Coordinates of C-alpha atoms in Angstrom, one line a residue:
X1 CA 44.8 -102.4 -87.7
X2 CA 42.5 -102.2 -91.1
X3 CA 44.4 -101.5 -94.3
X4 CA 44.0 -98.2 -95.5
X5 CA 45.6 -95.2 -97.6
X6 CA 48.4 -93.2 -96.8
X7 CA 46.4 -89.4 -96.1
X8 CA 48.5 -85.7 -95.7
X9 CA 47.6 -82.0 -95.7
X10 CA 49.6 -81.2 -98.6
X11 CA 49.8 -77.5 -98.6
X12 CA 50.6 -76.6 -102.6
X13 CA 47.0 -78.5 -103.1
X14 CA 45.1 -77.0 -99.8
X15 CA 43.8 -80.3 -99.0
X16 CA 43.9 -84.1 -98.0
X17 CA 45.4 -85.7 -100.2
X18 CA 45.3 -89.8 -100.3
X19 CA 48.0 -91.8 -101.7
X20 CA 46.4 -95.2 -102.3
X21 CA 48.8 -97.7 -104.6
X22 CA 52.5 -95.9 -104.5
X23 CA 55.3 -98.7 -103.3
X24 CA 55.6 -97.8 -99.5
X25 CA 59.6 -96.5 -100.7
X26 CA 58.5 -93.9 -102.9
X27 CA 60.2 -91.0 -101.6
X28 CA 58.2 -87.8 -100.7
X29 CA 60.7 -86.1 -104.0
X30 CA 59.3 -88.9 -106.5
X31 CA 56.1 -88.1 -105.4
X32 CA 56.4 -84.9 -105.2
X33 CA 58.2 -84.0 -109.0
X34 CA 56.3 -87.0 -111.0
X35 CA 52.7 -87.3 -109.3
X36 CA 52.3 -83.9 -107.5
X37 CA 54.1 -82.0 -111.0
X38 CA 55.4 -79.6 -108.4
X39 CA 58.8 -79.3 -109.6
X40 CA 60.3 -77.0 -107.2
X41 CA 61.9 -79.1 -105.4
X42 CA 65.2 -80.5 -106.8
X43 CA 67.1 -83.4 -106.9
X44 CA 70.7 -82.8 -106.8
X45 CA 72.5 -85.8 -104.7
X46 CA 69.4 -88.3 -103.9
X47 CA 70.9 -89.3 -100.9
X48 CA 70.2 -86.6 -97.8
X49 CA 73.9 -84.1 -98.1
X50 CA 73.1 -81.4 -100.7
X51 CA 69.4 -80.4 -99.4
X52 CA 68.5 -79.0 -102.6
X53 CA 65.1 -81.0 -101.7
X54 CA 64.3 -79.2 -98.4
X55 CA 61.5 -79.5 -97.3
X56 CA 59.1 -78.5 -94.2
X57 CA 56.8 -81.5 -92.7
X58 CA 54.7 -79.9 -89.9
X59 CA 52.4 -82.1 -86.9
X60 CA 50.0 -80.9 -84.3
X61 CA 52.6 -79.8 -81.5
X62 CA 51.0 -81.4 -79.0
X63 CA 52.2 -84.7 -80.7
X64 CA 55.6 -83.4 -81.0
X65 CA 56.0 -81.5 -77.7
X66 CA 54.0 -84.1 -75.2
X67 CA 55.5 -87.2 -76.9
X68 CA 59.3 -86.1 -76.7
X69 CA 61.5 -82.9 -75.3
X70 CA 60.9 -80.3 -77.8
X71 CA 64.8 -79.2 -79.1
X72 CA 65.9 -75.6 -78.8
X73 CA 65.9 -75.7 -82.6
X74 CA 62.4 -76.3 -83.2
X75 CA 60.0 -74.4 -85.1
X76 CA 56.9 -74.9 -82.7
X77 CA 54.5 -72.1 -84.1
X78 CA 50.5 -71.3 -84.0
X79 CA 50.0 -74.9 -83.0
X80 CA 52.3 -76.8 -85.3
X81 CA 55.4 -78.2 -84.9
X82 CA 57.4 -77.1 -88.4
X83 CA 60.6 -79.1 -88.9
X84 CA 62.7 -79.1 -92.3
X85 CA 63.6 -83.0 -94.0
X86 CA 64.9 -84.1 -96.9
X87 CA 62.4 -85.3 -99.4
X88 CA 64.9 -87.3 -101.3
X89 CA 65.5 -90.0 -98.4
X90 CA 62.4 -89.8 -96.8
X91 CA 59.1 -92.6 -97.7
X92 CA 56.0 -91.1 -99.0
X93 CA 54.4 -93.7 -95.9
X94 CA 55.8 -91.3 -92.9
X95 CA 54.2 -88.9 -94.3
X96 CA 50.8 -90.0 -92.7
X97 CA 49.3 -87.5 -90.4
X98 CA 51.2 -84.5 -91.1
X99 CA 51.4 -82.3 -92.7
X100 CA 54.2 -81.1 -96.7
X101 CA 55.2 -77.8 -97.3
X102 CA 57.4 -77.2 -100.2
X103 CA 58.8 -74.2 -102.4
X104 CA 55.7 -73.3 -104.1
X105 CA 53.9 -72.7 -100.7
X106 CA 55.5 -69.5 -100.1
X107 CA 54.5 -67.1 -102.9
X108 CA 51.1 -68.4 -101.1
X109 CA 52.6 -67.5 -97.6
X110 CA 53.4 -64.3 -98.9
X111 CA 50.0 -63.4 -100.0
X112 CA 51.3 -63.4 -104.1
X113 CA 54.1 -62.1 -103.7
X114 CA 57.3 -63.4 -103.1
X115 CA 58.4 -64.8 -99.7
X116 CA 61.0 -62.7 -97.3
X117 CA 63.2 -65.5 -97.5
X118 CA 62.6 -65.5 -101.6
X119 CA 62.7 -61.7 -101.7
X120 CA 66.1 -61.4 -99.2
X121 CA 67.6 -63.6 -101.4
X122 CA 66.8 -61.8 -104.3
X123 CA 68.5 -58.6 -102.5
X124 CA 71.6 -59.8 -101.6
X125 CA 72.1 -61.6 -105.1
X126 CA 72.2 -65.0 -102.8
X127 CA 71.5 -67.1 -105.6
X128 CA 73.2 -68.1 -109.1
X129 CA 72.7 -71.2 -110.8
X130 CA 69.4 -71.5 -109.0
X131 CA 69.6 -75.0 -108.4
X132 CA 70.2 -75.1 -104.8
X133 CA 68.2 -72.1 -103.9
X134 CA 64.4 -74.1 -103.2
X135 CA 66.1 -75.8 -100.4
X136 CA 68.0 -72.6 -99.1
X137 CA 65.0 -70.9 -99.4
X138 CA 63.0 -74.0 -97.2
X139 CA 65.5 -73.4 -94.4
X140 CA 64.8 -70.1 -94.5
X141 CA 61.9 -70.0 -94.3
X142 CA 61.9 -72.6 -91.2
X143 CA 64.2 -70.3 -89.3
X144 CA 62.0 -67.2 -90.0
X145 CA 59.1 -68.7 -88.7
X146 CA 60.8 -69.8 -85.8
X147 CA 62.4 -66.6 -84.7
X148 CA 59.2 -64.9 -86.2
X149 CA 57.3 -66.3 -82.9
X150 CA 59.7 -66.0 -80.7
X151 CA 60.5 -62.5 -81.3
X152 CA 64.2 -63.0 -82.1
X153 CA 66.5 -62.3 -84.7
X154 CA 69.3 -65.5 -85.3
X155 CA 73.1 -64.7 -85.7
X156 CA 75.5 -65.4 -88.9
X157 CA 77.0 -68.8 -86.5
X158 CA 73.0 -69.7 -85.8
X159 CA 72.1 -69.5 -89.5
X160 CA 75.3 -71.3 -90.4
X161 CA 74.0 -73.9 -88.5
X162 CA 70.7 -73.9 -89.9
X163 CA 72.1 -74.0 -93.2
X164 CA 74.1 -76.7 -92.5
X165 CA 72.7 -79.4 -94.7
X166 CA 72.4 -77.3 -98.1
X167 CA 74.8 -77.1 -100.3
X168 CA 76.0 -74.2 -102.4
X169 CA 78.4 -74.5 -105.2
X170 CA 78.4 -71.1 -107.0
X171 CA 77.1 -68.3 -104.6
X172 CA 78.9 -69.1 -101.7
X173 CA 77.7 -68.6 -98.6
X174 CA 77.6 -65.3 -97.7
X175 CA 75.1 -62.9 -99.1
X176 CA 72.8 -66.2 -98.3
X177 CA 74.0 -65.8 -94.7
X178 CA 73.0 -61.7 -95.5
X179 CA 69.5 -62.7 -96.6
X180 CA 69.2 -64.4 -93.5
X181 CA 69.7 -61.8 -91.8
X182 CA 67.9 -59.4 -94.3
X183 CA 64.7 -61.3 -94.5
X184 CA 63.8 -59.7 -90.9
X185 CA 64.1 -56.5 -92.4
X186 CA 60.9 -57.2 -94.4
X187 CA 57.4 -56.6 -94.5
X188 CA 56.5 -59.3 -92.4
X189 CA 54.9 -62.4 -93.9
X190 CA 53.8 -65.5 -91.4
X191 CA 52.0 -68.8 -92.6
X192 CA 48.4 -68.9 -91.2
X193 CA 48.6 -72.2 -89.3
X194 CA 44.9 -72.5 -88.8
X195 CA 44.0 -75.0 -92.0
X196 CA 46.6 -76.9 -91.0
X197 CA 46.1 -77.4 -88.1
X198 CA 41.9 -77.8 -88.7
X199 CA 42.9 -80.9 -90.9
X200 CA 45.6 -82.5 -88.9
X201 CA 42.8 -82.7 -86.2
X202 CA 40.5 -84.2 -88.3
X203 CA 43.2 -87.2 -89.3
X204 CA 43.7 -87.4 -85.6
X205 CA 40.8 -90.0 -85.3
X206 CA 42.7 -92.7 -87.9
X207 CA 45.1 -93.5 -85.8
X208 CA 47.9 -96.0 -86.9
X209 CA 48.4 -96.3 -90.5
X210 CA 47.7 -100.2 -92.0
X211 CA 48.8 -99.8 -95.9
X212 CA 49.5 -101.8 -98.7
X213 CA 51.0 -100.8 -101.5
X214 CA 52.7 -101.7 -105.3
X215 CA 56.3 -102.3 -105.8
X216 CA 56.5 -101.8 -109.8
X217 CA 60.5 -103.3 -109.0
X218 CA 59.6 -106.7 -107.9
X219 CA 57.0 -109.4 -110.0
X220 CA 55.8 -112.0 -108.7
X221 CA 53.5 -114.8 -111.4
X222 CA 50.6 -112.4 -110.1
X223 CA 52.6 -109.1 -111.7
X224 CA 54.0 -106.3 -108.8
X225 CA 54.3 -107.6 -105.6
X226 CA 52.3 -105.9 -102.8
X227 CA 53.8 -104.7 -99.9
X228 CA 53.1 -103.4 -96.9
X229 CA 53.8 -100.4 -94.3
X230 CA 52.2 -100.5 -90.2
X231 CA 53.0 -97.5 -88.6
X232 CA 51.1 -97.9 -85.5
X233 CA 50.6 -95.1 -82.8
X234 CA 50.8 -97.6 -79.3
X235 CA 54.3 -99.3 -78.4
X236 CA 51.8 -102.6 -77.4
X237 CA 51.0 -102.2 -80.8
X238 CA 54.2 -102.2 -81.9
X239 CA 55.9 -105.1 -79.9
X240 CA 53.4 -107.6 -81.3
X241 CA 53.5 -106.8 -85.0
X242 CA 57.2 -106.6 -84.8
X243 CA 57.1 -110.1 -82.8
X244 CA 54.6 -111.7 -85.5
X245 CA 56.1 -110.4 -88.4
X246 CA 60.7 -110.3 -87.3
X247 CA 61.6 -110.7 -91.2
X248 CA 60.1 -107.0 -91.9
X249 CA 62.4 -103.9 -92.1
X250 CA 62.2 -101.6 -88.9
X251 CA 62.2 -98.2 -90.5
X252 CA 63.1 -95.4 -88.0
X253 CA 64.2 -91.5 -89.7
X254 CA 64.9 -93.0 -92.6
X255 CA 68.2 -91.5 -93.2
X256 CA 70.2 -94.2 -94.0
X257 CA 67.5 -96.5 -95.5
X258 CA 66.1 -94.5 -97.7
X259 CA 69.6 -94.7 -99.1
X260 CA 69.7 -98.3 -100.0
X261 CA 66.9 -98.1 -101.9
X262 CA 68.1 -94.7 -104.0
X263 CA 71.0 -95.7 -104.4
X264 CA 71.7 -99.3 -104.2
X265 CA 68.2 -100.4 -105.3
X266 CA 67.6 -103.1 -102.3
X267 CA 64.2 -104.8 -101.8
X268 CA 62.9 -103.9 -98.5
X269 CA 59.9 -106.0 -98.2
X270 CA 57.6 -105.5 -95.8
X271 CA 57.9 -102.1 -93.6
X272 CA 57.6 -101.6 -89.5
X273 CA 57.4 -98.1 -89.1
X274 CA 58.7 -97.4 -85.0
X275 CA 58.7 -93.1 -85.6
X276 CA 54.9 -93.0 -85.0
X277 CA 54.7 -94.7 -82.0
X278 CA 54.4 -92.0 -79.2
X279 CA 55.8 -93.9 -76.0
X280 CA 58.8 -93.8 -77.9
X281 CA 59.6 -90.7 -78.7
X282 CA 59.7 -89.5 -74.8
X283 CA 63.1 -88.2 -73.8
X284 CA 62.8 -87.9 -69.6
X285 CA 64.8 -87.7 -66.8
X286 CA 64.9 -90.2 -64.5
X287 CA 67.5 -89.7 -61.3
X288 CA 70.4 -89.6 -62.9
X289 CA 69.3 -91.4 -65.8
X290 CA 68.0 -89.8 -69.4
X291 CA 65.9 -92.4 -71.2
X292 CA 65.8 -91.8 -74.4
X293 CA 63.4 -93.4 -76.4
X294 CA 64.1 -94.8 -79.7
X295 CA 61.9 -93.0 -81.6
X296 CA 63.1 -90.3 -80.2
X297 CA 64.9 -87.6 -82.9
X298 CA 68.8 -86.9 -82.9
X299 CA 67.6 -83.6 -82.8
X300 CA 65.8 -83.5 -79.5
X301 CA 68.2 -86.4 -78.1
X302 CA 71.2 -84.4 -78.7
X303 CA 69.7 -80.8 -77.5
X304 CA 68.8 -82.5 -74.2
X305 CA 72.1 -85.1 -73.9
X306 CA 73.7 -81.2 -74.3
X307 CA 71.2 -79.2 -71.9
X308 CA 73.4 -81.9 -69.4
X309 CA 76.5 -82.6 -70.9
X310 CA 77.5 -78.5 -72.3
X311 CA 81.1 -80.4 -73.5
X312 CA 79.2 -82.0 -76.3
X313 CA 77.8 -79.0 -77.7
X314 CA 80.3 -79.6 -80.7
X315 CA 79.4 -82.9 -81.5
X316 CA 75.6 -82.3 -81.5
X317 CA 76.3 -78.9 -84.1
X318 CA 78.6 -81.5 -86.5
X319 CA 76.3 -84.6 -86.4
X320 CA 75.2 -84.7 -89.8
X321 CA 73.0 -81.7 -90.9
X322 CA 69.8 -80.2 -89.2
X323 CA 66.8 -81.7 -91.4
X324 CA 69.0 -85.2 -91.1
X325 CA 68.9 -84.5 -87.2
X326 CA 65.7 -83.3 -87.3
X327 CA 64.4 -87.0 -89.5
X328 CA 67.1 -89.4 -87.9
X329 CA 66.3 -91.1 -84.4
X330 CA 69.3 -92.1 -81.7
X331 CA 67.6 -95.4 -81.6
X332 CA 67.8 -95.7 -85.3
X333 CA 71.5 -94.8 -85.6
X334 CA 72.6 -97.1 -82.2
X335 CA 70.7 -99.9 -84.4
X336 CA 72.5 -99.7 -87.6
X337 CA 75.3 -99.5 -86.1
X338 CA 77.9 -98.1 -88.4
X339 CA 81.6 -97.9 -87.4
X340 CA 81.9 -94.4 -88.8
X341 CA 78.7 -93.3 -86.6
X342 CA 79.2 -90.4 -84.0
X343 CA 76.6 -91.3 -81.1
X344 CA 78.0 -94.7 -80.3
X345 CA 81.6 -93.3 -78.9
X346 CA 79.7 -90.4 -77.1
X347 CA 77.0 -93.2 -75.5
X348 CA 79.7 -95.4 -74.5
X349 CA 81.5 -93.0 -72.7
X350 CA 78.9 -92.2 -70.9
X351 CA 77.6 -95.3 -69.8
X352 CA 74.3 -96.6 -72.1
X353 CA 72.2 -99.3 -71.3
X354 CA 70.1 -100.8 -74.5
X355 CA 67.1 -101.6 -73.6
X356 CA 65.6 -104.8 -76.1
X357 CA 62.7 -105.7 -76.1
X358 CA 60.6 -108.8 -77.5
X359 CA 56.8 -109.1 -77.0
X360 CA 56.1 -108.0 -73.4
X361 CA 59.9 -109.3 -72.2
X362 CA 62.7 -107.2 -72.1
X363 CA 66.0 -107.3 -72.0
X364 CA 68.8 -104.5 -71.1
X365 CA 72.5 -105.1 -72.7
X366 CA 76.3 -102.5 -71.7
X367 CA 76.3 -100.1 -75.1
X368 CA 79.5 -101.9 -75.7
X369 CA 78.0 -106.0 -76.0
X370 CA 75.5 -104.7 -78.3
X371 CA 77.8 -104.6 -81.5
X372 CA 79.0 -108.3 -82.0
X373 CA 80.7 -107.7 -86.0
X374 CA 80.9 -105.6 -88.2
X375 CA 76.7 -104.0 -88.7
X376 CA 75.8 -107.0 -86.7
X377 CA 74.1 -106.5 -83.3
X378 CA 72.9 -108.9 -80.8
X379 CA 68.8 -108.3 -81.7
X380 CA 66.8 -111.4 -81.9
X381 CA 64.0 -112.2 -84.1
X382 CA 61.0 -110.6 -83.0
X383 CA 63.4 -107.8 -80.9
X384 CA 63.5 -103.7 -81.1
X385 CA 65.4 -101.1 -79.2
X386 CA 63.4 -99.8 -76.8
X387 CA 65.0 -97.0 -75.6
X388 CA 68.7 -95.7 -74.1
X389 CA 69.0 -95.6 -70.3
X390 CA 72.3 -93.0 -70.3
X391 CA 74.0 -92.1 -67.5
X392 CA 74.3 -88.7 -67.0
X393 CA 78.1 -87.6 -65.8
X394 CA 78.7 -86.6 -61.5
X395 CA 80.1 -83.6 -60.9
X396 CA 83.6 -85.2 -60.9
X397 CA 82.9 -86.9 -63.8
X398 CA 84.8 -85.0 -66.7
X399 CA 82.8 -85.9 -70.3
X400 CA 84.7 -84.8 -73.3
X401 CA 83.3 -85.4 -77.7
X402 CA 86.0 -85.1 -80.6
X403 CA 85.4 -85.0 -83.9
X404 CA 88.2 -85.6 -86.4
X405 CA 86.9 -84.9 -90.2
X406 CA 87.4 -83.7 -93.8
X407 CA 84.9 -80.9 -93.6
X408 CA 83.6 -79.4 -90.5
X409 CA 79.8 -79.1 -91.5
X410 CA 78.0 -82.5 -92.5
X411 CA 80.3 -84.8 -92.7
X412 CA 81.0 -88.4 -92.0
X413 CA 84.0 -89.0 -89.1
X414 CA 87.5 -90.4 -89.8
X415 CA 87.3 -90.8 -86.2
X416 CA 85.4 -90.1 -83.6
X417 CA 86.3 -89.9 -79.3
X418 CA 83.8 -89.6 -76.6
X419 CA 85.9 -89.3 -73.3
X420 CA 84.9 -89.7 -69.7
X421 CA 87.1 -89.8 -66.2
X422 CA 86.0 -89.9 -63.0
X423 CA 88.6 -87.5 -60.8
X424 CA 89.1 -88.2 -56.9
X425 CA 91.1 -85.6 -55.3
X426 CA 93.3 -84.6 -58.5
X427 CA 93.2 -88.8 -59.1
X428 CA 92.2 -90.1 -61.7
X429 CA 89.3 -93.1 -60.7
X430 CA 87.6 -94.4 -63.7
X431 CA 87.9 -94.0 -66.7
X432 CA 85.8 -94.6 -70.1
X433 CA 86.6 -93.8 -73.7
X434 CA 85.7 -94.8 -76.7
X435 CA 86.1 -94.3 -80.2
X436 CA 84.5 -94.3 -83.7
X437 CA 85.7 -95.6 -87.2
X438 CA 88.7 -97.2 -86.0
X439 CA 87.5 -100.8 -86.4
X440 CA 84.3 -102.6 -87.7
X441 CA 82.7 -101.8 -84.7
X442 CA 82.5 -98.4 -82.6
X443 CA 84.4 -99.9 -79.1
X444 CA 85.8 -98.9 -75.6

């Protein structure tokens, strides 16, 4: 791949934007506020918890749906797939080939008037200090598009699930939920997707991204260091780059690594982005096994798992927030190996193999054998997680998943449990119990 600028469609400017010298770890939020001078998007926690920085990222629907199993919560409208994400923990190069919508766009969508989500928040007194309101308005705008496209209306519980990543400390959620229902009674104002689709189709031939930007935080004898960011489209190209650059940091959804930069000020060096590899975003049924590509989003992965194992519904909805699940990946969650991660105990209980790849060679490990110690795993230099092979339970297997946390929504687990029992005529024939939060790693 030839080095080139980052290119994405910025709806507020109505044009494709090229960024040629930003640090690869510059966040979308900082670019919006400091470079694009779009200050409607706010910085609250700067770690993806409060939702004040919620934006919508759009990509061509055929790319989003052809390479994965789209979640029931995905907003697909007019040729686009729309997903809410936290701008504070998304690195700018991950926008390449996509479109960015922010709160500044809502008035344009409303034809110069307030968007129905905004007007409903006014009428229902859904804002006091207003700091969280732009993020809430973006979440509601995404919900609005999804349900208008489907010809449905959300229940209050569905609205609460969508808003699980938006924290409001003054107004309380009752008037915000009122606004979520009220906006459907107002004159319709829909996003015109045609110019966005046209712009993204024009960007498609550029393919993968090889980018180099200045890192002002690290100086060398010749000045600020230049860091590289690769975002290939093909699996073979990704595998070759990973083998060639084993020291490069593999980046998936940025929902954890983003905090390394924002909160710990860690130096990541060169970055290899897995999120654009089409083959790694696929989710497919293979007999009694569900293969989940390493780059499939948490939302797509959990919704597909829940469709096959309905007992996982509660764990899915309580796993982080919707914007975090939209950005994060199941493969990234497993590779990260946090002992309080909610995915590993459930996947261990189901019986999951981790498919590892280095160059053209693949090998398979049981998930419980993948973790060696606290935040240490069995990956070799140049190796990466290619997929997760999840054994779907037979009718005789009862599966349960439980999570204990201080808050019901969007909170880390004190204890997470995945339990599977195979019954034979009333007798327990086999059992797989796994727990997170009780040791240095998730353990069976």
